[in-house]
mmCIF file of C-alpha atoms in Angstrom:
data_model
loop_
_atom_site.group_PDB
_atom_site.id
_atom_site.type_symbol
_atom_site.label_atom_id
_atom_site.label_comp_id
_atom_site.label_asym_id
_atom_site.label_seq_id
_atom_site.Cartn_x
_atom_site.Cartn_y
_atom_site.Cartn_z
ATOM 1 C CA MET A 1 102.433 102.423 101.168
ATOM 2 C CA SER A 2 99.874 101.934 98.871
ATOM 3 C CA LEU A 3 99.791 99.696 95.426
ATOM 4 C CA PRO A 4 98.921 102.531 93.136
ATOM 5 C CA HIS A 5 101.878 104.336 94.669
ATOM 6 C CA ALA A 6 103.982 101.172 93.811
ATOM 7 C CA LEU A 7 103.168 100.925 90.584
ATOM 8 C CA LEU A 8 103.523 104.659 89.709
ATOM 9 C CA THR A 9 107.237 103.869 91.209
ATOM 10 C CA ALA A 10 107.620 101.160 88.398
ATOM 11 C CA LEU A 11 106.160 103.267 85.827
ATOM 12 C CA ALA A 12 108.331 105.978 86.725
ATOM 13 C CA GLU A 13 111.218 103.678 86.346
ATOM 14 C CA ARG A 14 110.454 102.275 82.967
ATOM 15 C CA PRO A 15 106.875 101.875 80.752
ATOM 16 C CA GLY A 16 105.660 98.615 80.459
ATOM 17 C CA SER A 17 102.671 96.088 80.018
ATOM 18 C CA GLY A 18 100.388 94.730 82.615
ATOM 19 C CA SER A 19 102.127 91.386 82.584
ATOM 20 C CA GLU A 20 105.806 92.784 82.413
ATOM 21 C CA LEU A 21 104.952 95.086 85.309
ATOM 22 C CA ALA A 22 103.865 92.292 87.501
ATOM 23 C CA GLY A 23 107.021 90.472 86.706
ATOM 24 C CA ARG A 24 109.147 93.213 87.962
ATOM 25 C CA PHE A 25 107.091 93.844 90.425
ATOM 26 C CA ASP A 26 107.595 90.322 91.857
ATOM 27 C CA ARG A 27 111.386 90.940 91.804
ATOM 28 C CA SER A 28 111.774 94.099 93.115
ATOM 29 C CA ILE A 29 108.748 96.156 94.671
ATOM 30 C CA GLY A 30 107.053 92.911 95.672
ATOM 31 C CA HIS A 31 109.944 91.917 98.153
ATOM 32 C CA PHE A 32 108.482 94.913 100.136
ATOM 33 C CA TRP A 33 105.026 95.331 99.043
ATOM 34 C CA HIS A 34 102.973 92.071 98.180
ATOM 35 C CA ALA A 35 100.109 91.980 95.449
ATOM 36 C CA THR A 36 99.069 89.601 93.216
ATOM 37 C CA HIS A 37 98.975 90.043 89.493
ATOM 38 C CA GLN A 38 94.929 90.492 89.408
ATOM 39 C CA GLN A 39 95.531 93.325 91.838
ATOM 40 C CA ILE A 40 98.252 95.033 89.759
ATOM 41 C CA TYR A 41 95.703 94.724 86.528
ATOM 42 C CA ARG A 42 92.685 96.162 88.489
ATOM 43 C CA GLU A 43 94.615 98.989 89.719
ATOM 44 C CA LEU A 44 96.129 99.921 85.898
ATOM 45 C CA GLY A 45 92.614 100.434 85.297
ATOM 46 C CA ARG A 46 92.170 102.721 88.265
ATOM 47 C CA LEU A 47 95.239 104.696 87.650
ATOM 48 C CA GLU A 48 94.225 105.131 84.229
ATOM 49 C CA GLU A 49 90.981 106.511 85.295
ATOM 50 C CA ALA A 50 92.338 108.932 87.603
ATOM 51 C CA GLY A 51 94.704 110.376 84.582
ATOM 52 C CA TRP A 52 97.896 109.133 86.111
ATOM 53 C CA VAL A 53 99.132 106.840 83.525
ATOM 54 C CA GLU A 54 97.879 105.875 79.920
ATOM 55 C CA SER A 55 97.599 102.672 78.231
ATOM 56 C CA LEU A 56 99.332 102.747 74.611
ATOM 57 C CA PRO A 57 97.737 101.293 71.539
ATOM 58 C CA ALA A 58 98.297 97.474 71.872
ATOM 59 C CA GLU A 59 100.578 96.267 69.175
ATOM 60 C CA SER A 60 98.826 94.566 66.123
ATOM 61 C CA GLY A 61 98.631 90.879 66.042
ATOM 62 C CA ARG A 62 96.869 88.572 68.488
ATOM 63 C CA GLY A 63 98.170 88.623 72.092
ATOM 64 C CA ARG A 64 99.304 91.663 71.778
ATOM 65 C CA LYS A 65 99.809 93.219 75.239
ATOM 66 C CA ARG A 66 98.984 97.026 75.755
ATOM 67 C CA ALA A 67 101.663 98.891 77.713
ATOM 68 C CA TYR A 68 101.698 101.967 80.253
ATOM 69 C CA ARG A 69 103.246 104.725 80.736
ATOM 70 C CA LEU A 70 103.147 107.264 83.158
ATOM 71 C CA LEU A 71 101.837 110.617 82.690
ATOM 72 C CA PRO A 72 102.807 114.085 84.234
ATOM 73 C CA ALA A 73 99.630 114.064 86.737
ATOM 74 C CA GLY A 74 100.903 110.502 87.585
ATOM 75 C CA LYS A 75 104.330 111.688 88.188
ATOM 76 C CA LYS A 76 103.133 115.023 90.245
ATOM 77 C CA GLU A 77 101.046 112.557 92.390
ATOM 78 C CA LEU A 78 103.904 110.521 92.934
ATOM 79 C CA ARG A 79 106.123 113.403 93.981
ATOM 80 C CA ARG A 80 103.374 114.643 96.348
ATOM 81 C CA TRP A 81 103.314 111.102 98.057
ATOM 82 C CA VAL A 82 107.100 110.691 98.353
ATOM 83 C CA ALA A 83 107.021 113.809 100.179
ATOM 84 C CA GLU A 84 104.137 113.332 102.490
ATOM 85 C CA SER A 85 104.763 112.986 106.025
ATOM 86 C CA LYS A 86 103.704 109.478 107.717
ATOM 87 C CA ASP A 87 104.609 108.097 111.318
ATOM 88 C CA PRO A 88 105.891 104.711 111.191
ATOM 89 C CA MET A 89 103.499 101.751 111.342
ATOM 90 C CA PRO A 90 103.370 100.006 114.609
ATOM 91 C CA GLN A 91 104.498 96.725 114.513
ATOM 92 C CA ARG A 92 101.773 94.047 114.248
ATOM 93 C CA ASP A 93 103.191 90.447 114.360
ATOM 94 C CA GLU A 94 101.135 87.400 115.787
ATOM 95 C CA LEU A 95 104.298 85.820 116.446
ATOM 96 C CA MET A 96 104.918 88.019 119.206
ATOM 97 C CA VAL A 97 101.423 87.209 120.903
ATOM 98 C CA ARG A 98 102.388 83.586 119.987
ATOM 99 C CA LEU A 99 105.683 83.829 121.893
ATOM 100 C CA ARG A 100 103.781 85.639 124.999
ATOM 101 C CA ALA A 101 101.280 83.044 124.982
ATOM 102 C CA GLU A 102 104.115 79.881 124.864
ATOM 103 C CA ALA A 103 105.834 82.048 127.989
ATOM 104 C CA VAL A 104 102.685 81.733 130.258
ATOM 105 C CA LEU A 105 101.636 78.024 129.056
ATOM 106 C CA GLY A 106 104.557 76.525 128.638
ATOM 107 C CA ALA A 107 105.837 74.284 125.640
ATOM 108 C CA ALA A 108 102.735 74.639 123.357
ATOM 109 C CA GLY A 109 104.594 73.290 120.081
ATOM 110 C CA LEU A 110 105.851 76.901 118.625
ATOM 111 C CA GLU A 111 109.175 75.375 117.972
ATOM 112 C CA LYS A 112 108.095 73.652 114.749
ATOM 113 C CA GLU A 113 106.684 77.296 113.263
ATOM 114 C CA ILE A 114 110.023 78.928 114.412
ATOM 115 C CA LYS A 115 111.940 76.588 112.205
ATOM 116 C CA ARG A 116 109.763 76.828 109.488
ATOM 117 C CA ARG A 117 110.323 80.787 109.482
ATOM 118 C CA LEU A 118 113.752 80.554 110.166
ATOM 119 C CA LYS A 119 114.253 78.652 106.521
ATOM 120 C CA LEU A 120 111.794 81.305 104.720
ATOM 121 C CA HIS A 121 114.057 84.040 106.198
ATOM 122 C CA GLU A 122 117.271 82.196 105.504
ATOM 123 C CA GLU A 123 115.885 81.636 101.865
ATOM 124 C CA LYS A 124 115.198 85.234 101.492
ATOM 125 C CA LEU A 125 118.447 86.570 103.182
ATOM 126 C CA ASP A 126 120.235 84.312 100.419
ATOM 127 C CA LEU A 127 118.174 85.746 97.452
ATOM 128 C CA TYR A 128 118.804 89.249 98.749
ATOM 129 C CA ARG A 129 122.289 88.590 99.244
ATOM 130 C CA ARG A 130 122.494 86.859 95.396
ATOM 131 C CA ILE A 131 120.566 90.105 94.194
ATOM 132 C CA GLU A 132 123.160 92.391 95.861
ATOM 133 C CA VAL A 133 125.839 90.467 93.951
ATOM 134 C CA HIS A 134 124.282 90.589 90.674
ATOM 135 C CA ASP A 135 123.098 93.963 90.723
ATOM 136 C CA PHE A 136 125.386 96.054 92.948
ATOM 137 C CA SER A 137 128.706 94.556 92.808
ATOM 138 C CA ILE A 138 129.949 97.099 90.662
ATOM 139 C CA ASN A 139 130.727 100.387 92.500
ATOM 140 C CA VAL A 140 128.022 102.869 91.001
ATOM 141 C CA GLU A 141 127.935 106.029 92.191
ATOM 142 C CA SER A 142 124.668 107.370 90.682
ATOM 143 C CA ARG A 143 122.416 108.794 93.388
ATOM 144 C CA ALA A 144 119.160 105.920 91.911
ATOM 145 C CA LYS A 145 121.523 102.928 92.209
ATOM 146 C CA ARG A 146 122.776 104.100 95.773
ATOM 147 C CA LEU A 147 119.094 104.304 96.611
ATOM 148 C CA GLN A 148 118.110 101.248 95.283
ATOM 149 C CA HIS A 149 120.774 99.477 96.967
ATOM 150 C CA LEU A 150 119.796 101.361 100.199
ATOM 151 C CA VAL A 151 116.532 99.493 100.124
ATOM 152 C CA LEU A 152 118.069 96.213 99.203
ATOM 153 C CA LYS A 153 120.545 96.441 102.178
ATOM 154 C CA ALA A 154 117.249 97.380 104.546
ATOM 155 C CA GLY A 155 115.927 94.139 103.263
ATOM 156 C CA ILE A 156 118.922 92.282 103.970
ATOM 157 C CA ALA A 157 119.130 93.599 107.584
ATOM 158 C CA GLN A 158 115.673 92.947 108.236
ATOM 159 C CA GLU A 159 116.194 89.364 106.972
ATOM 160 C CA GLN A 160 119.132 89.010 108.970
ATOM 161 C CA PHE A 161 117.502 89.971 112.127
ATOM 162 C CA TRP A 162 114.658 87.544 111.757
ATOM 163 C CA VAL A 163 117.501 84.930 111.149
ATOM 164 C CA ASP A 164 119.012 85.798 114.258
ATOM 165 C CA PHE A 165 115.735 86.350 116.225
ATOM 166 C CA SER A 166 114.620 82.775 115.345
ATOM 167 C CA ARG A 167 117.602 81.128 116.034
ATOM 168 C CA GLU A 168 117.717 82.937 119.566
ATOM 169 C CA ALA A 169 114.170 81.994 119.981
ATOM 170 C CA LEU A 170 114.742 78.200 119.114
ATOM 171 C CA ASP A 171 117.402 78.085 121.688
ATOM 172 C CA ILE A 172 114.919 79.372 124.022
ATOM 173 C CA LEU A 173 112.219 77.125 123.262
ATOM 174 C CA LYS A 174 114.744 74.439 123.754
ATOM 175 C CA ALA A 175 115.771 75.328 127.251
ATOM 176 C CA LYS A 176 113.994 73.481 130.201
ATOM 177 C CA GLN A 177 113.303 76.456 132.151
#
């Protein structure tokens, strides 16, 4: 996935200023695709140069923010990208190599890092579950809402996996043999 397509998706959902997009990004797409606010602003400029979005005239007055909206060419690009075939990315996780190294070396102090990661995954899982209760507690049948919920459920499943994995890893690391 690319940041331009993540931003096009956010603008397809609703036009907004760069700071508004960055905030919305942090609360939704940003859980699955990280970008700094600086990267978002820089990319908005590139999207505008490509003719995929346009900035609307800033409201008058000091400190007014320029809003962006998706153009037909941007929507066309987003549709092209959505339909594109891509193989899944191979897993590349340093933790897996650390676990293999711990297996060969013996106790090397990995337990502390696993505990730290477990706490982070538990916090993220709790956040996702709160979002689910807040945003999806009412049985909404629209296709868009069901797809958004599906994405959230994938995040919940992933975080639950890492919580379970981390707990199992800690049990193994604590074992004498």
